[in-house]
Amino acid sequence: MRSPLPVRDGVGATRLHVPRTGPWPTVSAYMVERFFHLEPKWLLERFDRGEIVAFDGTPVRRDTPLSGEEFVWYYREPPAEAEIPFYSEILYQDDDLVVIDKPHFLPTTPAGKYVQNSALVRLRRQLDNADLAPIHRLDRATAGLLMFSVRPQTRGAYQLLFQKRRIEKVYEAVSARPEGWENPFPLTVHAHIEKLRAQVCVEVDPTREPNSETAIELINADDHVIHTLLKPRTGKMHQLRVHLASVGAGILNDGLYPLLLDEKPDDHEHPLQLLAKELRFTDPLSGEEREFVSRRTLQYAPRI
């Protein structure tokens, strides 16, 4: 369902589903209860100013009955957000695809307290293209290669590459060298990973059929750290972080695995040591073989 409101400052409007029946006499009454943390007067004034609209772009009045609209659209009020002092580099650009080299700490899309400071919004503003959309995701803590679709007409062809696992992804990670460590690599890790609602970390269930797989090779090691090459064959949330932690090689500066630590402000001097290093695939439009390599490196990787 296409939004009746254009992208503004790189951010699309939010769509809200409104129940057709219930104890609320009007759409505005439902939203006042739904967003109980907001001042009702402020929310009602947004109706009066015509800032909340129906599917055809017409303003929804504060007295519009509950059954009058099934969906409404509005712009979220931008939060006051801290500037993230790191920037992406555009590695490739054509009429259908943009590939960037994302820094640590920058989210892929607007989330939580970061809106303007997201890779998507920054890139939309930089290229003046509201149609840009990410084809896949990287965690905010992870640096490296990130692909964006330029236009909706060809987006599905690139998304299908990920759905059908026709993209070769290569990551690098640095972990603290465990005491008494003996090199177990190369090896392939399997696990059943599930993301449960309201939980920050994923759950690993050893009793269920594995749904994730990562091949791990050793690049180098010294007395303090080990540097590994990771080839995920599936794309579960936090997969690489979980798989390395499961073999006793949790990634350096990971506050989630193997132990969930208390949330702290970003420490820009100590980023998560995980990098999306390479992407390889056959372009679904041109048939060309594509290969992209991040120019970034992991600061704690041992010197070869």
mmCIF file of C-alpha atoms in Angstrom:
data_model
loop_
_atom_site.group_PDB
_atom_site.id
_atom_site.type_symbol
_atom_site.label_atom_id
_atom_site.label_comp_id
_atom_site.label_asym_id
_atom_site.label_seq_id
_atom_site.Cartn_x
_atom_site.Cartn_y
_atom_site.Cartn_z
ATOM 1 C CA MET A 1 0.000 0.000 0.000
ATOM 2 C CA ARG A 2 1.640 3.178 -1.224
ATOM 3 C CA SER A 3 1.895 6.108 1.158
ATOM 4 C CA PRO A 4 -0.093 9.221 0.188
ATOM 5 C CA LEU A 5 2.643 11.343 1.776
ATOM 6 C CA PRO A 6 6.031 11.825 0.101
ATOM 7 C CA VAL A 7 9.334 11.038 1.756
ATOM 8 C CA ARG A 8 10.395 14.046 3.846
ATOM 9 C CA ASP A 9 14.023 14.695 4.790
ATOM 10 C CA GLY A 10 14.811 11.148 3.709
ATOM 11 C CA VAL A 11 12.162 9.593 5.987
ATOM 12 C CA GLY A 12 8.887 8.024 4.860
ATOM 13 C CA ALA A 13 5.545 8.564 6.581
ATOM 14 C CA THR A 14 4.314 6.046 9.156
ATOM 15 C CA ARG A 15 1.196 3.993 8.439
ATOM 16 C CA LEU A 16 -1.100 3.062 11.321
ATOM 17 C CA HIS A 17 -3.852 0.438 11.145
ATOM 18 C CA VAL A 18 -7.069 1.635 12.819
ATOM 19 C CA PRO A 19 -9.577 -0.990 14.058
ATOM 20 C CA ARG A 20 -12.979 -0.690 12.403
ATOM 21 C CA THR A 21 -14.814 -1.492 15.647
ATOM 22 C CA GLY A 22 -14.079 -0.947 19.330
ATOM 23 C CA PRO A 23 -14.826 1.260 22.329
ATOM 24 C CA TRP A 24 -13.407 4.394 20.699
ATOM 25 C CA PRO A 25 -15.934 6.767 19.059
ATOM 26 C CA THR A 26 -13.377 8.354 16.739
ATOM 27 C CA VAL A 27 -10.045 7.690 15.074
ATOM 28 C CA SER A 28 -8.504 10.412 17.227
ATOM 29 C CA ALA A 29 -9.827 8.793 20.436
ATOM 30 C CA TYR A 30 -8.205 5.509 19.410
ATOM 31 C CA MET A 31 -4.872 7.219 18.721
ATOM 32 C CA VAL A 32 -4.981 9.128 22.009
ATOM 33 C CA GLU A 33 -5.308 5.805 23.852
ATOM 34 C CA ARG A 34 -2.832 4.006 21.600
ATOM 35 C CA PHE A 35 -0.199 6.695 22.153
ATOM 36 C CA PHE A 36 -0.956 7.199 25.833
ATOM 37 C CA HIS A 37 2.574 8.450 26.467
ATOM 38 C CA LEU A 38 1.886 11.561 24.364
ATOM 39 C CA GLU A 39 0.016 14.651 25.499
ATOM 40 C CA PRO A 40 -3.585 14.290 24.133
ATOM 41 C CA LYS A 41 -3.868 18.023 23.382
ATOM 42 C CA TRP A 42 -0.719 17.888 21.246
ATOM 43 C CA LEU A 43 -1.997 14.856 19.317
ATOM 44 C CA LEU A 44 -5.435 16.391 18.688
ATOM 45 C CA GLU A 45 -3.806 19.551 17.405
ATOM 46 C CA ARG A 46 -2.063 17.463 14.763
ATOM 47 C CA PHE A 47 -5.511 16.379 13.517
ATOM 48 C CA ASP A 48 -6.606 20.026 13.435
ATOM 49 C CA ARG A 49 -3.534 20.988 11.407
ATOM 50 C CA GLY A 50 -4.273 18.268 8.823
ATOM 51 C CA GLU A 51 -1.089 16.333 9.605
ATOM 52 C CA ILE A 52 -2.820 12.944 9.838
ATOM 53 C CA VAL A 53 -4.207 11.792 6.500
ATOM 54 C CA ALA A 54 -6.240 9.019 4.864
ATOM 55 C CA PHE A 55 -5.221 6.748 1.970
ATOM 56 C CA ASP A 56 -6.007 9.471 -0.578
ATOM 57 C CA GLY A 57 -4.067 12.148 1.270
ATOM 58 C CA THR A 58 -7.085 13.995 2.651
ATOM 59 C CA PRO A 59 -6.815 15.104 6.292
ATOM 60 C CA VAL A 60 -8.525 12.977 8.936
ATOM 61 C CA ARG A 61 -10.532 15.194 11.286
ATOM 62 C CA ARG A 62 -10.531 14.762 15.050
ATOM 63 C CA ASP A 63 -14.254 13.832 14.827
ATOM 64 C CA THR A 64 -13.841 11.219 12.060
ATOM 65 C CA PRO A 65 -15.703 8.123 13.333
ATOM 66 C CA LEU A 66 -13.684 4.992 14.094
ATOM 67 C CA SER A 67 -15.196 3.124 11.142
ATOM 68 C CA GLY A 68 -14.296 5.970 8.788
ATOM 69 C CA GLU A 69 -10.684 4.968 8.071
ATOM 70 C CA GLU A 70 -8.815 1.655 8.206
ATOM 71 C CA PHE A 71 -5.368 3.211 7.790
ATOM 72 C CA VAL A 72 -3.935 6.644 8.491
ATOM 73 C CA TRP A 73 -0.532 8.113 7.668
ATOM 74 C CA TYR A 74 1.531 10.717 9.478
ATOM 75 C CA TYR A 75 5.120 11.825 9.937
ATOM 76 C CA ARG A 76 6.785 10.873 13.175
ATOM 77 C CA GLU A 77 8.146 13.819 15.071
ATOM 78 C CA PRO A 78 11.929 13.529 14.657
ATOM 79 C CA PRO A 79 13.700 12.754 17.918
ATOM 80 C CA ALA A 80 16.599 14.794 19.175
ATOM 81 C CA GLU A 81 19.456 12.545 18.173
ATOM 82 C CA ALA A 82 23.172 12.617 18.687
ATOM 83 C CA GLU A 83 25.256 12.924 15.553
ATOM 84 C CA ILE A 84 27.150 9.768 14.586
ATOM 85 C CA PRO A 85 30.582 11.080 13.549
ATOM 86 C CA PHE A 86 31.302 8.341 11.004
ATOM 87 C CA TYR A 87 30.298 8.259 7.361
ATOM 88 C CA SER A 88 29.651 5.723 4.635
ATOM 89 C CA GLU A 89 31.600 5.588 1.395
ATOM 90 C CA ILE A 90 29.821 4.887 -1.902
ATOM 91 C CA LEU A 91 31.754 2.091 -3.600
ATOM 92 C CA TYR A 92 29.457 1.529 -6.588
ATOM 93 C CA GLN A 93 26.464 3.221 -8.198
ATOM 94 C CA ASP A 94 24.367 2.638 -11.314
ATOM 95 C CA ASP A 95 20.706 3.032 -12.327
ATOM 96 C CA ASP A 96 19.601 0.088 -10.177
ATOM 97 C CA LEU A 97 22.140 -0.499 -7.423
ATOM 98 C CA VAL A 98 24.173 1.426 -4.866
ATOM 99 C CA VAL A 99 26.786 -0.278 -2.680
ATOM 100 C CA ILE A 100 28.203 1.536 0.334
ATOM 101 C CA ASP A 101 30.880 0.804 2.906
ATOM 102 C CA LYS A 102 29.060 1.409 6.212
ATOM 103 C CA PRO A 103 30.909 2.390 9.390
ATOM 104 C CA HIS A 104 30.353 0.886 12.817
ATOM 105 C CA PHE A 105 27.589 2.481 14.934
ATOM 106 C CA LEU A 106 25.444 3.599 11.967
ATOM 107 C CA PRO A 107 22.071 1.775 11.688
ATOM 108 C CA THR A 108 20.907 0.604 8.277
ATOM 109 C CA THR A 109 17.419 2.112 8.630
ATOM 110 C CA PRO A 110 15.736 4.527 11.056
ATOM 111 C CA ALA A 111 15.202 2.833 14.407
ATOM 112 C CA GLY A 112 14.735 4.017 17.971
ATOM 113 C CA LYS A 113 16.707 7.166 18.643
ATOM 114 C CA TYR A 114 18.383 7.217 15.226
ATOM 115 C CA VAL A 115 16.521 8.568 12.180
ATOM 116 C CA GLN A 116 18.611 11.120 10.288
ATOM 117 C CA ASN A 117 21.669 9.233 11.502
ATOM 118 C CA SER A 118 20.890 6.071 9.575
ATOM 119 C CA ALA A 119 22.536 4.824 6.394
ATOM 120 C CA LEU A 120 19.256 4.904 4.471
ATOM 121 C CA VAL A 121 18.228 8.453 5.352
ATOM 122 C CA ARG A 122 21.727 9.841 4.855
ATOM 123 C CA LEU A 123 21.966 8.179 1.433
ATOM 124 C CA ARG A 124 18.496 9.334 0.341
ATOM 125 C CA ARG A 125 19.481 12.898 1.135
ATOM 126 C CA GLN A 126 22.938 12.608 -0.415
ATOM 127 C CA LEU A 127 21.615 11.194 -3.699
ATOM 128 C CA ASP A 128 18.275 13.053 -3.603
ATOM 129 C CA ASN A 129 16.393 9.800 -4.198
ATOM 130 C CA ALA A 130 13.380 8.950 -2.027
ATOM 131 C CA ASP A 131 13.046 5.527 -3.722
ATOM 132 C CA LEU A 132 16.291 4.141 -2.290
ATOM 133 C CA ALA A 133 15.713 1.068 -0.127
ATOM 134 C CA PRO A 134 18.102 -1.419 1.491
ATOM 135 C CA ILE A 135 18.179 -4.865 -0.100
ATOM 136 C CA HIS A 136 19.526 -6.427 3.102
ATOM 137 C CA ARG A 137 20.543 -5.283 6.591
ATOM 138 C CA LEU A 138 23.610 -4.927 8.761
ATOM 139 C CA ASP A 139 23.456 -4.551 12.524
ATOM 140 C CA ARG A 140 24.240 -1.045 13.740
ATOM 141 C CA ALA A 141 27.384 -2.379 15.392
ATOM 142 C CA THR A 142 28.638 -4.105 12.224
ATOM 143 C CA ALA A 143 30.645 -2.284 9.556
ATOM 144 C CA GLY A 144 31.026 -3.095 5.880
ATOM 145 C CA LEU A 145 29.187 -3.659 2.622
ATOM 146 C CA LEU A 146 25.531 -2.699 2.322
ATOM 147 C CA MET A 147 23.468 -2.775 -0.890
ATOM 148 C CA PHE A 148 20.590 -0.468 -1.802
ATOM 149 C CA SER A 149 18.024 -0.660 -4.566
ATOM 150 C CA VAL A 150 17.732 2.550 -6.573
ATOM 151 C CA ARG A 151 14.237 2.060 -7.998
ATOM 152 C CA PRO A 152 11.201 -0.097 -7.208
ATOM 153 C CA GLN A 153 10.962 -1.533 -10.725
ATOM 154 C CA THR A 154 14.094 -3.668 -10.312
ATOM 155 C CA ARG A 155 14.192 -4.061 -6.528
ATOM 156 C CA GLY A 156 12.614 -7.512 -6.468
ATOM 157 C CA ALA A 157 15.304 -9.028 -8.688
ATOM 158 C CA TYR A 158 18.020 -8.134 -6.168
ATOM 159 C CA GLN A 159 15.940 -9.092 -3.138
ATOM 160 C CA LEU A 160 15.426 -12.513 -4.711
ATOM 161 C CA LEU A 161 19.195 -13.090 -4.677
ATOM 162 C CA PHE A 162 19.137 -13.003 -0.881
ATOM 163 C CA GLN A 163 15.925 -14.989 -0.562
ATOM 164 C CA LYS A 164 17.320 -17.774 -2.757
ATOM 165 C CA ARG A 165 20.821 -17.558 -1.189
ATOM 166 C CA ARG A 166 22.482 -16.682 -4.474
ATOM 167 C CA ILE A 167 24.834 -14.141 -2.893
ATOM 168 C CA GLU A 168 28.175 -15.134 -1.412
ATOM 169 C CA LYS A 169 28.803 -13.089 1.734
ATOM 170 C CA VAL A 170 32.173 -13.028 3.485
ATOM 171 C CA TYR A 171 32.786 -11.452 6.881
ATOM 172 C CA GLU A 172 35.801 -10.983 9.103
ATOM 173 C CA ALA A 173 35.855 -10.997 12.890
ATOM 174 C CA VAL A 174 38.389 -10.596 15.670
ATOM 175 C CA SER A 175 37.950 -12.453 18.962
ATOM 176 C CA ALA A 176 39.927 -12.621 22.164
ATOM 177 C CA ARG A 177 42.146 -15.684 22.159
ATOM 178 C CA PRO A 178 40.722 -18.114 24.731
ATOM 179 C CA GLU A 179 43.089 -19.431 27.379
ATOM 180 C CA GLY A 180 44.636 -22.696 26.277
ATOM 181 C CA TRP A 181 43.238 -22.200 22.761
ATOM 182 C CA GLU A 182 43.955 -24.815 20.143
ATOM 183 C CA ASN A 183 42.993 -23.976 16.580
ATOM 184 C CA PRO A 184 39.740 -25.816 15.685
ATOM 185 C CA PHE A 185 39.342 -24.127 12.296
ATOM 186 C CA PRO A 186 38.218 -24.655 9.616
ATOM 187 C CA LEU A 187 34.846 -25.795 10.853
ATOM 188 C CA THR A 188 31.175 -25.295 10.100
ATOM 189 C CA VAL A 189 28.776 -24.260 12.857
ATOM 190 C CA HIS A 190 25.077 -25.134 12.823
ATOM 191 C CA ALA A 191 22.387 -24.016 15.271
ATOM 192 C CA HIS A 192 18.684 -23.335 15.585
ATOM 193 C CA ILE A 193 18.319 -19.584 16.119
ATOM 194 C CA GLU A 194 15.057 -17.866 16.963
ATOM 195 C CA LYS A 195 14.297 -14.209 17.710
ATOM 196 C CA LEU A 196 11.621 -13.845 20.374
ATOM 197 C CA ARG A 197 9.626 -10.680 20.807
ATOM 198 C CA ALA A 198 10.722 -8.277 23.554
ATOM 199 C CA GLN A 199 14.125 -9.970 23.793
ATOM 200 C CA VAL A 200 17.332 -8.261 22.732
ATOM 201 C CA CYS A 201 19.252 -11.496 22.160
ATOM 202 C CA VAL A 202 18.234 -14.441 20.026
ATOM 203 C CA GLU A 203 17.534 -17.858 21.526
ATOM 204 C CA VAL A 204 19.548 -20.928 20.564
ATOM 205 C CA ASP A 205 17.659 -24.217 20.893
ATOM 206 C CA PRO A 206 19.961 -27.265 20.676
ATOM 207 C CA THR A 207 16.973 -29.628 20.599
ATOM 208 C CA ARG A 208 15.629 -28.307 17.290
ATOM 209 C CA GLU A 209 16.753 -28.805 13.715
ATOM 210 C CA PRO A 210 19.469 -26.252 12.819
ATOM 211 C CA ASN A 211 18.295 -23.329 10.680
ATOM 212 C CA SER A 212 21.626 -21.476 10.487
ATOM 213 C CA GLU A 213 25.040 -22.372 9.115
ATOM 214 C CA THR A 214 28.404 -20.607 9.022
ATOM 215 C CA ALA A 215 31.738 -21.832 7.683
ATOM 216 C CA ILE A 216 34.643 -20.416 9.730
ATOM 217 C CA GLU A 217 38.312 -20.280 8.723
ATOM 218 C CA LEU A 218 41.334 -18.897 10.526
ATOM 219 C CA ILE A 219 43.064 -15.908 8.919
ATOM 220 C CA ASN A 220 45.659 -15.258 11.594
ATOM 221 C CA ALA A 221 46.271 -15.315 15.344
ATOM 222 C CA ASP A 222 48.680 -13.929 17.885
ATOM 223 C CA ASP A 223 49.057 -14.228 21.642
ATOM 224 C CA HIS A 224 45.990 -12.069 22.276
ATOM 225 C CA VAL A 225 43.447 -12.410 19.458
ATOM 226 C CA ILE A 226 42.261 -14.630 16.642
ATOM 227 C CA HIS A 227 41.193 -13.269 13.254
ATOM 228 C CA THR A 228 38.595 -15.345 11.411
ATOM 229 C CA LEU A 229 36.908 -15.450 8.005
ATOM 230 C CA LEU A 230 33.178 -16.184 8.129
ATOM 231 C CA LYS A 231 31.016 -17.464 5.276
ATOM 232 C CA PRO A 232 27.361 -17.556 6.365
ATOM 233 C CA ARG A 233 25.119 -19.795 4.284
ATOM 234 C CA THR A 234 21.989 -18.506 6.011
ATOM 235 C CA GLY A 235 21.034 -15.071 7.280
ATOM 236 C CA LYS A 236 19.584 -15.317 10.770
ATOM 237 C CA MET A 237 19.673 -12.377 13.149
ATOM 238 C CA HIS A 238 22.994 -12.164 15.065
ATOM 239 C CA GLN A 239 24.046 -15.439 13.438
ATOM 240 C CA LEU A 240 27.779 -14.756 13.250
ATOM 241 C CA ARG A 241 27.953 -13.384 16.782
ATOM 242 C CA VAL A 242 26.133 -16.441 18.141
ATOM 243 C CA HIS A 243 28.157 -18.962 16.139
ATOM 244 C CA LEU A 244 31.531 -17.572 17.187
ATOM 245 C CA ALA A 245 30.425 -17.334 20.823
ATOM 246 C CA SER A 246 29.287 -20.982 20.663
ATOM 247 C CA VAL A 247 32.851 -22.124 19.881
ATOM 248 C CA GLY A 248 34.366 -20.014 22.657
ATOM 249 C CA ALA A 249 35.449 -17.154 20.394
ATOM 250 C CA GLY A 250 32.963 -14.383 21.143
ATOM 251 C CA ILE A 251 33.665 -11.284 19.045
ATOM 252 C CA LEU A 252 35.634 -8.508 20.727
ATOM 253 C CA ASN A 253 33.474 -5.696 22.144
ATOM 254 C CA ASP A 254 30.233 -7.658 21.760
ATOM 255 C CA GLY A 255 27.819 -6.618 24.506
ATOM 256 C CA LEU A 256 25.269 -9.312 23.617
ATOM 257 C CA TYR A 257 27.072 -12.653 23.235
ATOM 258 C CA PRO A 258 28.092 -14.757 25.033
ATOM 259 C CA LEU A 259 26.834 -12.524 27.898
ATOM 260 C CA LEU A 260 24.252 -9.733 27.722
ATOM 261 C CA LEU A 261 25.880 -6.700 29.331
ATOM 262 C CA ASP A 262 24.184 -3.582 30.642
ATOM 263 C CA GLU A 263 23.484 -1.046 27.919
ATOM 264 C CA LYS A 264 26.070 1.725 27.784
ATOM 265 C CA PRO A 265 26.686 4.736 25.542
ATOM 266 C CA ASP A 266 28.563 3.975 22.349
ATOM 267 C CA ASP A 267 32.293 3.643 22.875
ATOM 268 C CA HIS A 268 33.671 4.828 19.549
ATOM 269 C CA GLU A 269 37.157 3.683 20.485
ATOM 270 C CA HIS A 270 36.041 0.073 20.848
ATOM 271 C CA PRO A 271 33.677 -0.951 18.016
ATOM 272 C CA LEU A 272 32.402 -4.481 17.554
ATOM 273 C CA GLN A 273 35.086 -6.353 15.649
ATOM 274 C CA LEU A 274 32.832 -7.625 12.869
ATOM 275 C CA LEU A 275 33.083 -6.545 9.223
ATOM 276 C CA ALA A 276 31.010 -7.419 6.145
ATOM 277 C CA LYS A 277 34.040 -7.729 3.876
ATOM 278 C CA GLU A 278 32.933 -9.185 0.520
ATOM 279 C CA LEU A 279 29.821 -9.664 -1.637
ATOM 280 C CA ARG A 280 29.757 -11.781 -4.814
ATOM 281 C CA PHE A 281 26.818 -12.573 -7.084
ATOM 282 C CA THR A 282 25.622 -12.770 -10.656
ATOM 283 C CA ASP A 283 23.741 -9.588 -11.456
ATOM 284 C CA PRO A 284 20.118 -10.608 -12.172
ATOM 285 C CA LEU A 285 19.675 -7.795 -14.705
ATOM 286 C CA SER A 286 22.906 -7.782 -16.698
ATOM 287 C CA GLY A 287 24.194 -11.296 -16.042
ATOM 288 C CA GLU A 288 27.579 -9.826 -15.058
ATOM 289 C CA GLU A 289 29.621 -11.288 -12.224
ATOM 290 C CA ARG A 290 29.729 -8.734 -9.405
ATOM 291 C CA GLU A 291 32.329 -8.574 -6.655
ATOM 292 C CA PHE A 292 32.532 -5.866 -3.995
ATOM 293 C CA VAL A 293 35.163 -5.628 -1.268
ATOM 294 C CA SER A 294 35.082 -3.349 1.762
ATOM 295 C CA ARG A 295 37.986 -0.962 2.175
ATOM 296 C CA ARG A 296 37.628 -1.072 5.938
ATOM 297 C CA THR A 297 39.727 -3.187 8.277
ATOM 298 C CA LEU A 298 39.281 -4.375 11.856
ATOM 299 C CA GLN A 299 41.466 -2.360 14.191
ATOM 300 C CA TYR A 300 42.366 -5.281 16.463
ATOM 301 C CA ALA A 301 43.261 -7.730 13.693
ATOM 302 C CA PRO A 302 46.796 -9.086 14.158
ATOM 303 C CA ARG A 303 49.358 -8.072 11.601
ATOM 304 C CA ILE A 304 50.097 -10.774 9.070
#
